Amino acid sequence: VRFVDEFRDPELGRALAGEILGAVEPGRHYKLMEVCGGHTHSIYKYGVDDLLPANVELVHGPGCPVCVIPMGRVDDGIAIAEQPGVIFTCFGDMMRIPGSERTLLEAKAEGADVRMVYSPLDALRIARENPDRDVVFYAIGFETTAPSTALTLTRAKAEGIRNFLCMCNHVTIVPPLRALLDSPDLRLDGFIGPGHVATVVGARPFEFIPAEYGKPCVIAGFEPLDILQAIRMILLQLRAGRREVENQYTRVVPYEGNLRALRAMAEVFALRPHFEWRGLGFIGQSALRLSDAYRDFDAELRYEVPGVRVADPKACQCGEVLKGVIKPFECKVFGTACTPERPIGTCMVSSEGACAAYYNFGRFAREREVV
Amino acid sequence: MRVVGAERDGLAPCEGPEGEASEVEVTLVSPVAPGDRVLVHAGVALALLAAEAAA
């Protein structure tokens, strides 16, 4: 398949691995964070880390949309799903995220009308087909998914659909990155930037990373060669003493992003003053709500939600995994009490979660072999 | 995905790598024409793949 096969070529991969080996300074340990869960998934699916020298460590970031949803927001969703007459729609992963007592899937088993959709447009279609019932879409995701929600709401408004509502949990990528960079726990050398978020927001919003924190950031695609090339670009920057934002994913990411998407988002959403992230706590201006022009579509204004903050289960260390402080297999419950079949924490649920990536691709506790 | 039909009301029929068909919201990358490659996320085309990359 074009755009795919060329970026999975094993010969080129080995050649890039050789160049990476040539770019590292012996005796120096490099910690690079891949921000996006899509990268985490690709790295373990294709064994990208096995091609890296032992002193290049990949740290997994907070960019998995379902992983960062706190338990209280799941409970709020369930409360809406259980309102009489409501059809509650969400992405499949979201149905399995544990709330304080149950998942949405368990609420469905108990009678709530919870339906899986692939896109908010599917939810809007359900609303058209069921004009006498409220259809609520539980919106999650970073700037990659937010345009989809924005365009769907624009469509609903234009068509005068009154029974389509949105519970907005969209988050933005820059505030948690700042929180991580400000945290004393992590000493990172560079960032593999989120390619699909950058498709929407562009590369510019990441310029604060070199400008204010003196670290390189390379926006990367999601095929194994994309990731290897981005790692090489970061290492070359470090070696040459450069600190800048570079775009490895030029075939998709324009430096300024998608202006139409940004305009649609600016019309439909407004920043929340603060939002709770699983494991990272409250982060200021890190999430979106519906703007006043779209308040009629806001499920949280039509229905009462508990809005209670719920602490994560004690055994679960998703917070530390999301911050990159521990590796998934260092969590006490990884692969024992917490598995993709019966997840305790969010990182084990989504295919983009670091724990699920380690578990599904056989990365149990082990030391890396020296290449 | 690949655009396989004409764009209408911001939507265009597209086909995935395995031949799966779906109606994609293309407002953000409009205008598109059959044969164009688009990056689709949650039902919405976010980017039109650069023509030189598609050649």
CSV table of C-alpha atoms in Angstrom, one decimal:
chain,number,residue,atom,x,y,z
A,1,VAL,CA,0.0,0.0,0.0
A,2,ARG,CA,1.4,3.3,-1.0
A,3,PHE,CA,2.3,5.7,2.0
A,4,VAL,CA,2.7,2.6,4.2
A,5,ASP,CA,5.0,0.0,2.7
A,6,GLU,CA,7.8,2.5,2.0
A,7,PHE,CA,7.7,3.5,5.6
A,8,ARG,CA,8.1,0.0,6.9
A,9,ASP,CA,11.1,-1.1,4.8
A,10,PRO,CA,13.4,-3.2,7.0
A,11,GLU,CA,16.5,-2.4,5.0
A,12,LEU,CA,16.0,1.3,5.4
A,13,GLY,CA,15.1,0.7,9.1
A,14,ARG,CA,18.5,-1.0,9.7
A,15,ALA,CA,20.3,1.8,7.8
A,16,LEU,CA,18.6,4.4,10.0
A,17,ALA,CA,19.4,2.4,13.1
A,18,GLY,CA,23.1,2.5,12.1
A,19,GLU,CA,22.8,6.3,11.6
A,20,ILE,CA,21.2,6.6,15.1
A,21,LEU,CA,24.1,4.6,16.6
A,22,GLY,CA,26.5,7.0,14.9
A,23,ALA,CA,24.7,10.1,16.2
A,24,VAL,CA,24.8,9.2,19.9
A,25,GLU,CA,27.6,10.2,22.2
A,26,PRO,CA,29.0,7.3,24.1
A,27,GLY,CA,28.5,7.5,27.8
A,28,ARG,CA,25.5,9.8,27.5
A,29,HIS,CA,22.0,8.6,28.3
A,30,TYR,CA,19.2,10.1,26.2
A,31,LYS,CA,15.6,10.2,27.4
A,32,LEU,CA,13.2,11.0,24.6
A,33,MET,CA,9.5,11.3,25.1
A,34,GLU,CA,7.0,10.3,22.5
A,35,VAL,CA,4.0,12.4,23.4
A,36,CYS,CA,1.4,10.6,21.4
A,37,GLY,CA,-0.1,7.2,22.2
A,38,GLY,CA,-0.2,6.4,18.5
A,39,HIS,CA,3.6,6.5,18.6
A,40,THR,CA,3.8,4.3,21.7
A,41,HIS,CA,1.6,1.8,19.9
A,42,SER,CA,3.8,1.8,16.7
A,43,ILE,CA,7.0,1.6,18.7
A,44,TYR,CA,6.0,-1.7,20.4
A,45,LYS,CA,4.1,-3.1,17.4
A,46,TYR,CA,7.1,-2.8,15.2
A,47,GLY,CA,9.8,-3.2,17.8
A,48,VAL,CA,11.3,0.2,17.1
A,49,ASP,CA,13.0,0.3,20.5
A,50,ASP,CA,14.9,-2.9,19.7
A,51,LEU,CA,16.7,-1.0,16.9
A,52,LEU,CA,17.9,1.7,19.3
A,53,PRO,CA,21.2,1.8,21.2
A,54,ALA,CA,20.9,1.0,24.9
A,55,ASN,CA,21.5,4.6,25.9
A,56,VAL,CA,18.5,5.9,24.0
A,57,GLU,CA,15.5,5.5,26.2
A,58,LEU,CA,11.9,6.2,25.0
A,59,VAL,CA,9.6,7.6,27.7
A,60,HIS,CA,5.9,7.4,27.0
A,61,GLY,CA,3.9,10.6,27.3
A,62,PRO,CA,0.3,11.6,28.2
A,63,GLY,CA,-1.1,11.6,24.6
A,64,CYS,CA,-3.6,8.8,24.8
A,65,PRO,CA,-7.0,10.3,24.7
A,66,VAL,CA,-8.9,7.8,26.8
A,67,CYS,CA,-6.0,7.2,29.3
A,68,VAL,CA,-6.2,10.8,30.6
A,69,ILE,CA,-9.9,10.8,31.4
A,70,PRO,CA,-10.3,10.8,35.2
A,71,MET,CA,-12.8,8.5,36.9
A,72,GLY,CA,-15.1,11.3,37.9
A,73,ARG,CA,-15.8,12.2,34.3
A,74,VAL,CA,-16.6,8.5,33.6
A,75,ASP,CA,-19.1,8.6,36.5
A,76,ASP,CA,-20.6,11.9,35.0
A,77,GLY,CA,-21.0,10.1,31.7
A,78,ILE,CA,-22.7,7.2,33.3
A,79,ALA,CA,-25.1,9.5,35.1
A,80,ILE,CA,-26.2,11.0,31.8
A,81,ALA,CA,-26.4,7.6,30.1
A,82,GLU,CA,-28.8,6.5,32.8
A,83,GLN,CA,-31.3,9.4,32.3
A,84,PRO,CA,-34.6,8.1,30.9
A,85,GLY,CA,-34.8,8.3,27.1
A,86,VAL,CA,-31.1,9.1,26.6
A,87,ILE,CA,-29.1,7.4,23.9
A,88,PHE,CA,-25.5,7.7,25.0
A,89,THR,CA,-22.8,7.4,22.3
A,90,CYS,CA,-19.0,7.1,22.6
A,91,PHE,CA,-15.9,5.6,21.1
A,92,GLY,CA,-15.5,1.9,21.8
A,93,ASP,CA,-12.4,2.2,24.1
A,94,MET,CA,-14.3,4.7,26.3
A,95,MET,CA,-16.9,2.1,27.1
A,96,ARG,CA,-14.4,0.0,29.0
A,97,ILE,CA,-12.8,2.7,31.1
A,98,PRO,CA,-13.5,2.1,34.8
A,99,GLY,CA,-15.5,4.7,36.7
A,100,SER,CA,-15.6,4.7,40.5
A,101,GLU,CA,-18.0,1.7,40.4
A,102,ARG,CA,-18.7,0.7,36.8
A,103,THR,CA,-17.8,1.1,33.2
A,104,LEU,CA,-20.2,2.5,30.6
A,105,LEU,CA,-20.3,-1.1,29.2
A,106,GLU,CA,-21.6,-2.3,32.6
A,107,ALA,CA,-24.1,0.5,32.7
A,108,LYS,CA,-25.2,-0.7,29.3
A,109,ALA,CA,-25.6,-4.3,30.6
A,110,GLU,CA,-27.8,-2.9,33.3
A,111,GLY,CA,-30.1,-1.3,30.8
A,112,ALA,CA,-28.7,2.1,29.8
A,113,ASP,CA,-28.8,2.7,26.0
A,114,VAL,CA,-25.0,3.1,25.4
A,115,ARG,CA,-23.9,2.7,21.8
A,116,MET,CA,-20.5,2.6,20.3
A,117,VAL,CA,-19.7,5.0,17.4
A,118,TYR,CA,-16.7,5.5,15.2
A,119,SER,CA,-17.2,9.2,14.8
A,120,PRO,CA,-19.5,12.0,16.2
A,121,LEU,CA,-21.1,12.1,12.7
A,122,ASP,CA,-22.5,8.6,13.5
A,123,ALA,CA,-23.9,9.9,16.7
A,124,LEU,CA,-25.6,12.8,14.8
A,125,ARG,CA,-27.1,10.2,12.4
A,126,ILE,CA,-28.6,8.4,15.4
A,127,ALA,CA,-30.0,11.7,16.5
A,128,ARG,CA,-31.7,12.3,13.1
A,129,GLU,CA,-33.1,8.8,13.2
A,130,ASN,CA,-34.5,9.2,16.8
A,131,PRO,CA,-36.0,12.6,16.9
A,132,ASP,CA,-38.0,11.9,20.1
A,133,ARG,CA,-34.9,11.0,22.2
A,134,ASP,CA,-31.8,12.9,23.3
A,135,VAL,CA,-28.6,11.6,21.8
A,136,VAL,CA,-25.5,12.4,23.8
A,137,PHE,CA,-22.1,12.1,22.3
A,138,TYR,CA,-19.3,11.7,24.9
A,139,ALA,CA,-16.5,13.7,23.2
A,140,ILE,CA,-12.9,12.8,24.0
A,141,GLY,CA,-9.6,13.4,22.4
A,142,PHE,CA,-6.9,16.0,21.7
A,143,GLU,CA,-6.9,18.5,18.8
A,144,THR,CA,-6.9,15.6,16.4
A,145,THR,CA,-10.5,14.6,17.3
A,146,ALA,CA,-11.8,18.0,18.4
A,147,PRO,CA,-12.4,19.2,14.8
A,148,SER,CA,-14.6,16.2,14.2
A,149,THR,CA,-16.8,17.1,17.1
A,150,ALA,CA,-16.8,20.8,16.1
A,151,LEU,CA,-17.9,20.1,12.5
A,152,THR,CA,-20.6,17.7,13.8
A,153,LEU,CA,-22.0,20.4,16.1
A,154,THR,CA,-21.8,22.9,13.3
A,155,ARG,CA,-23.8,20.6,11.1
A,156,ALA,CA,-26.3,19.9,13.9
A,157,LYS,CA,-26.8,23.6,14.4
A,158,ALA,CA,-27.2,24.3,10.7
A,159,GLU,CA,-29.8,21.5,10.4
A,160,GLY,CA,-31.7,22.7,13.5
A,161,ILE,CA,-31.3,19.3,15.2
A,162,ARG,CA,-32.3,19.9,18.9
A,163,ASN,CA,-31.9,16.4,20.3
A,164,PHE,CA,-28.1,16.1,19.7
A,165,LEU,CA,-26.0,16.9,22.7
A,166,CYS,CA,-22.3,16.7,23.5
A,167,MET,CA,-20.5,16.0,26.8
A,168,CYS,CA,-17.3,17.7,26.0
A,169,ASN,CA,-14.0,16.2,27.4
A,170,HIS,CA,-11.7,17.5,24.7
A,171,VAL,CA,-8.2,18.3,25.9
A,172,THR,CA,-5.3,20.2,24.5
A,173,ILE,CA,-1.7,18.9,24.3
A,174,VAL,CA,0.4,21.9,25.2
A,175,PRO,CA,-0.6,22.4,28.8
A,176,PRO,CA,0.2,18.9,30.0
A,177,LEU,CA,3.6,19.1,28.1
A,178,ARG,CA,4.3,22.2,30.0
A,179,ALA,CA,3.3,20.5,33.3
A,180,LEU,CA,5.7,17.6,32.4
A,181,LEU,CA,8.5,20.0,31.5
A,182,ASP,CA,8.0,21.9,34.8
A,183,SER,CA,8.0,18.7,36.8
A,184,PRO,CA,11.2,17.8,38.6
A,185,ASP,CA,10.6,14.1,38.2
A,186,LEU,CA,11.6,13.9,34.6
A,187,ARG,CA,14.7,15.0,32.8
A,188,LEU,CA,14.0,14.7,29.2
A,189,ASP,CA,16.4,15.4,26.3
A,190,GLY,CA,13.8,15.8,23.5
A,191,PHE,CA,10.3,15.2,22.2
A,192,ILE,CA,8.9,13.2,19.4
A,193,GLY,CA,6.0,15.5,18.6
A,194,PRO,CA,2.5,14.3,17.9
A,195,GLY,CA,2.0,14.1,14.2
A,196,HIS,CA,-1.7,14.0,14.0
A,197,VAL,CA,-2.3,16.7,16.6
A,198,ALA,CA,0.1,18.8,14.5
A,199,THR,CA,-1.9,18.1,11.4
A,200,VAL,CA,-4.5,20.3,13.0
A,201,VAL,CA,-2.6,22.8,15.2
A,202,GLY,CA,0.6,22.8,13.1
A,203,ALA,CA,4.2,22.8,14.4
A,204,ARG,CA,4.1,26.3,15.8
A,205,PRO,CA,2.5,25.6,19.2
A,206,PHE,CA,5.5,23.4,20.0
A,207,GLU,CA,8.0,26.2,19.6
A,208,PHE,CA,7.9,26.8,23.3
A,209,ILE,CA,9.7,23.6,23.9
A,210,PRO,CA,13.1,24.7,22.4
A,211,ALA,CA,12.5,28.4,23.1
A,212,GLU,CA,11.6,28.1,26.8
A,213,TYR,CA,13.0,24.8,27.8
A,214,GLY,CA,15.9,24.4,25.4
A,215,LYS,CA,14.9,21.0,24.1
A,216,PRO,CA,14.4,19.7,20.6
A,217,CYS,CA,11.0,18.6,19.3
A,218,VAL,CA,10.5,16.7,16.0
A,219,ILE,CA,7.0,16.3,14.7
A,220,ALA,CA,6.8,12.7,13.5
A,221,GLY,CA,4.6,10.3,11.5
A,222,PHE,CA,3.5,7.0,12.8
A,223,GLU,CA,5.2,4.4,10.6
A,224,PRO,CA,8.4,2.8,12.0
A,225,LEU,CA,10.7,4.6,9.7
A,226,ASP,CA,9.0,7.9,10.6
A,227,ILE,CA,9.8,7.3,14.2
A,228,LEU,CA,13.4,6.2,13.6
A,229,GLN,CA,14.0,9.2,11.4
A,230,ALA,CA,12.5,11.6,14.0
A,231,ILE,CA,14.8,10.0,16.7
A,232,ARG,CA,17.8,10.5,14.4
A,233,MET,CA,16.8,14.2,13.8
A,234,ILE,CA,16.5,14.8,17.6
A,235,LEU,CA,19.9,13.2,18.2
A,236,LEU,CA,21.5,15.2,15.4
A,237,GLN,CA,20.1,18.4,16.9
A,238,LEU,CA,21.5,17.5,20.3
A,239,ARG,CA,24.9,16.7,18.9
A,240,ALA,CA,25.1,20.0,16.9
A,241,GLY,CA,23.8,22.0,19.9
A,242,ARG,CA,20.7,23.0,18.0
A,243,ARG,CA,17.3,23.3,19.7
A,244,GLU,CA,14.4,23.7,17.4
A,245,VAL,CA,11.1,22.4,16.2
A,246,GLU,CA,11.5,20.2,13.1
A,247,ASN,CA,8.9,18.6,11.0
A,248,GLN,CA,9.6,15.0,9.9
A,249,TYR,CA,6.0,14.4,8.9
A,250,THR,CA,5.9,17.0,6.0
A,251,ARG,CA,3.7,14.7,3.8
A,252,VAL,CA,0.8,15.4,6.2
A,253,VAL,CA,1.7,18.3,8.5
A,254,PRO,CA,1.8,21.9,7.3
A,255,TYR,CA,3.8,24.1,9.6
A,256,GLU,CA,0.8,26.3,10.3
A,257,GLY,CA,-1.7,23.4,10.7
A,258,ASN,CA,-5.2,23.3,9.3
A,259,LEU,CA,-6.7,26.8,9.6
A,260,ARG,CA,-10.2,25.7,8.8
A,261,ALA,CA,-10.1,23.2,11.6
A,262,LEU,CA,-8.8,25.8,14.0
A,263,ARG,CA,-11.5,28.2,13.0
A,264,ALA,CA,-14.2,25.6,13.5
A,265,MET,CA,-12.8,24.7,16.9
A,266,ALA,CA,-12.6,28.4,17.9
A,267,GLU,CA,-16.3,28.9,17.1
A,268,VAL,CA,-17.6,25.8,18.8
A,269,PHE,CA,-15.3,25.5,21.9
A,270,ALA,CA,-14.1,27.7,24.7
A,271,LEU,CA,-11.3,26.9,27.1
A,272,ARG,CA,-12.2,25.5,30.5
A,273,PRO,CA,-10.4,27.3,33.3
A,274,HIS,CA,-9.0,24.0,34.5
A,275,PHE,CA,-9.6,20.3,34.0
A,276,GLU,CA,-8.6,17.2,35.8
A,277,TRP,CA,-6.2,14.8,34.1
A,278,ARG,CA,-5.8,11.3,35.3
A,279,GLY,CA,-2.5,11.1,37.1
A,280,LEU,CA,-1.5,14.6,36.3
A,281,GLY,CA,-4.1,16.4,38.5
A,282,PHE,CA,-5.8,19.7,37.6
A,283,ILE,CA,-4.1,21.6,34.7
A,284,GLY,CA,-5.2,25.1,33.9
A,285,GLN,CA,-6.7,25.9,30.5
A,286,SER,CA,-6.1,22.4,29.3
A,287,ALA,CA,-9.5,21.4,28.1
A,288,LEU,CA,-12.4,22.6,26.1
A,289,ARG,CA,-16.1,23.1,26.8
A,290,LEU,CA,-18.8,24.2,24.3
A,291,SER,CA,-18.8,27.9,23.6
A,292,ASP,CA,-21.8,30.1,24.6
A,293,ALA,CA,-23.0,30.0,20.9
A,294,TYR,CA,-23.4,26.2,21.3
A,295,ARG,CA,-24.7,26.0,24.9
A,296,ASP,CA,-27.9,24.5,23.7
A,297,PHE,CA,-25.9,21.4,22.7
A,298,ASP,CA,-24.1,21.1,26.0
A,299,ALA,CA,-25.2,17.9,27.8
A,300,GLU,CA,-23.7,19.1,31.1
A,301,LEU,CA,-26.1,22.1,31.0
A,302,ARG,CA,-29.2,20.0,30.2
A,303,TYR,CA,-28.5,17.2,32.6
A,304,GLU,CA,-27.3,17.2,36.1
A,305,VAL,CA,-24.0,15.4,36.6
A,306,PRO,CA,-22.4,14.5,40.0
A,307,GLY,CA,-19.1,16.3,39.1
A,308,VAL,CA,-17.4,14.5,42.0
A,309,ARG,CA,-13.7,14.0,41.9
A,310,VAL,CA,-12.7,10.4,42.5
A,311,ALA,CA,-9.3,9.3,43.4
A,312,ASP,CA,-7.7,6.5,41.3
A,313,PRO,CA,-7.5,3.1,42.9
A,314,LYS,CA,-4.5,2.8,45.2
A,315,ALA,CA,-3.0,-0.1,43.3
A,316,CYS,CA,-3.1,1.7,39.9
A,317,GLN,CA,-0.1,3.6,38.8
A,318,CYS,CA,-1.4,5.0,35.6
A,319,GLY,CA,-0.5,8.5,36.8
A,320,GLU,CA,3.2,7.6,37.0
A,321,VAL,CA,3.0,5.8,33.6
A,322,LEU,CA,1.3,8.8,32.0
A,323,LYS,CA,4.1,11.1,33.3
A,324,GLY,CA,6.7,8.7,32.1
A,325,VAL,CA,8.1,8.2,35.6
A,326,ILE,CA,7.7,4.4,35.6
A,327,LYS,CA,7.6,1.9,32.8
A,328,PRO,CA,4.3,-0.1,32.6
A,329,PHE,CA,5.9,-3.3,33.9
A,330,GLU,CA,7.0,-1.5,37.0
A,331,CYS,CA,3.4,-1.0,38.0
A,332,LYS,CA,2.4,-3.4,40.8
A,333,VAL,CA,-0.7,-4.7,39.0
A,334,PHE,CA,0.6,-4.8,35.4
A,335,GLY,CA,-0.3,-8.0,33.7
A,336,THR,CA,-1.6,-9.6,37.0
A,337,ALA,CA,-4.6,-7.8,38.4
A,338,CYS,CA,-4.7,-5.4,35.5
A,339,THR,CA,-5.0,-6.8,31.9
A,340,PRO,CA,-6.7,-5.6,28.7
A,341,GLU,CA,-9.5,-8.1,29.5
A,342,ARG,CA,-10.0,-6.7,33.0
A,343,PRO,CA,-8.3,-3.3,33.2
A,344,ILE,CA,-7.9,-1.4,36.5
A,345,GLY,CA,-6.3,1.6,34.9
A,346,THR,CA,-6.9,3.5,31.7
A,347,CYS,CA,-3.5,2.8,30.2
A,348,MET,CA,-4.4,-0.8,29.9
A,349,VAL,CA,-7.7,-0.1,28.0
A,350,SER,CA,-6.8,1.8,24.9
A,351,SER,CA,-4.6,0.3,22.2
A,352,GLU,CA,-2.8,3.6,22.5
A,353,GLY,CA,-2.2,3.2,26.2
A,354,ALA,CA,1.4,2.4,27.2
A,355,CYS,CA,0.4,-0.6,29.4
A,356,ALA,CA,-1.7,-2.1,26.6
A,357,ALA,CA,1.1,-1.7,24.1
A,358,TYR,CA,3.6,-3.4,26.4
A,359,TYR,CA,1.1,-6.2,27.3
A,360,ASN,CA,-0.1,-6.9,23.8
A,361,PHE,CA,3.4,-6.9,22.3
A,362,GLY,CA,5.0,-9.0,25.0
A,363,ARG,CA,7.0,-6.4,26.8
A,364,PHE,CA,6.8,-7.8,30.3
A,365,ALA,CA,9.5,-6.9,32.9
A,366,ARG,CA,12.8,-7.3,31.3
A,367,GLU,CA,16.1,-5.5,30.8
A,368,ARG,CA,17.0,-4.2,27.4
A,369,GLU,CA,19.8,-6.1,25.7
A,370,VAL,CA,22.7,-4.0,24.7
A,371,VAL,CA,22.7,-3.5,20.9
B,1,MET,CA,-8.1,6.9,2.6
B,2,ARG,CA,-8.7,7.5,-1.1
B,3,VAL,CA,-11.5,9.7,-2.4
B,4,VAL,CA,-13.6,7.7,-4.8
B,5,GLY,CA,-16.6,10.0,-5.7
B,6,ALA,CA,-17.7,13.5,-6.0
B,7,GLU,CA,-17.9,15.8,-3.0
B,8,ARG,CA,-21.4,16.8,-2.0
B,9,ASP,CA,-22.5,19.0,1.0
B,10,GLY,CA,-19.0,18.7,2.6
B,11,LEU,CA,-19.1,14.9,2.4
B,12,ALA,CA,-17.3,12.6,-0.1
B,13,PRO,CA,-17.3,8.8,-0.5
B,14,CYS,CA,-13.9,7.4,0.4
B,15,GLU,CA,-12.2,4.0,0.4
B,16,GLY,CA,-9.7,2.7,2.9
B,17,PRO,CA,-6.7,0.5,2.2
B,18,GLU,CA,-8.7,-2.7,2.7
B,19,GLY,CA,-11.4,-1.4,0.3
B,20,GLU,CA,-13.7,-0.4,3.2
B,21,ALA,CA,-16.1,2.3,2.1
B,22,SER,CA,-17.2,5.3,4.1
B,23,GLU,CA,-18.7,8.7,3.8
B,24,VAL,CA,-16.1,11.2,5.0
B,25,GLU,CA,-16.5,14.8,6.1
B,26,VAL,CA,-14.1,16.7,3.8
B,27,THR,CA,-14.9,20.4,4.6
B,28,LEU,CA,-11.5,20.9,6.1
B,29,VAL,CA,-9.6,19.9,3.0
B,30,SER,CA,-12.2,20.8,0.3
B,31,PRO,CA,-12.1,20.8,-2.7
B,32,VAL,CA,-11.2,17.2,-3.2
B,33,ALA,CA,-11.5,15.1,-6.3
B,34,PRO,CA,-11.6,11.3,-6.9
B,35,GLY,CA,-8.2,9.9,-6.6
B,36,ASP,CA,-7.0,12.3,-3.8
B,37,ARG,CA,-5.6,10.8,-0.7
B,38,VAL,CA,-6.8,12.1,2.6
B,39,LEU,CA,-5.8,11.5,6.2
B,40,VAL,CA,-9.0,10.7,8.1
B,41,HIS,CA,-9.6,10.8,11.8
B,42,ALA,CA,-13.0,10.2,13.5
B,43,GLY,CA,-14.8,10.5,10.2
B,44,VAL,CA,-13.2,13.8,9.2
B,45,ALA,CA,-10.4,14.3,6.6
B,46,LEU,CA,-7.8,16.4,8.4
B,47,ALA,CA,-5.2,16.6,5.6
B,48,LEU,CA,-4.8,16.2,1.9
B,49,LEU,CA,-1.6,14.2,1.3
B,50,ALA,CA,0.9,16.3,-0.6
B,51,ALA,CA,0.7,15.8,-4.3
B,52,GLU,CA,4.4,15.1,-4.7
B,53,ALA,CA,4.2,12.4,-2.0
B,54,ALA,CA,1.2,10.9,-3.8
B,55,ALA,CA,2.9,10.8,-7.2
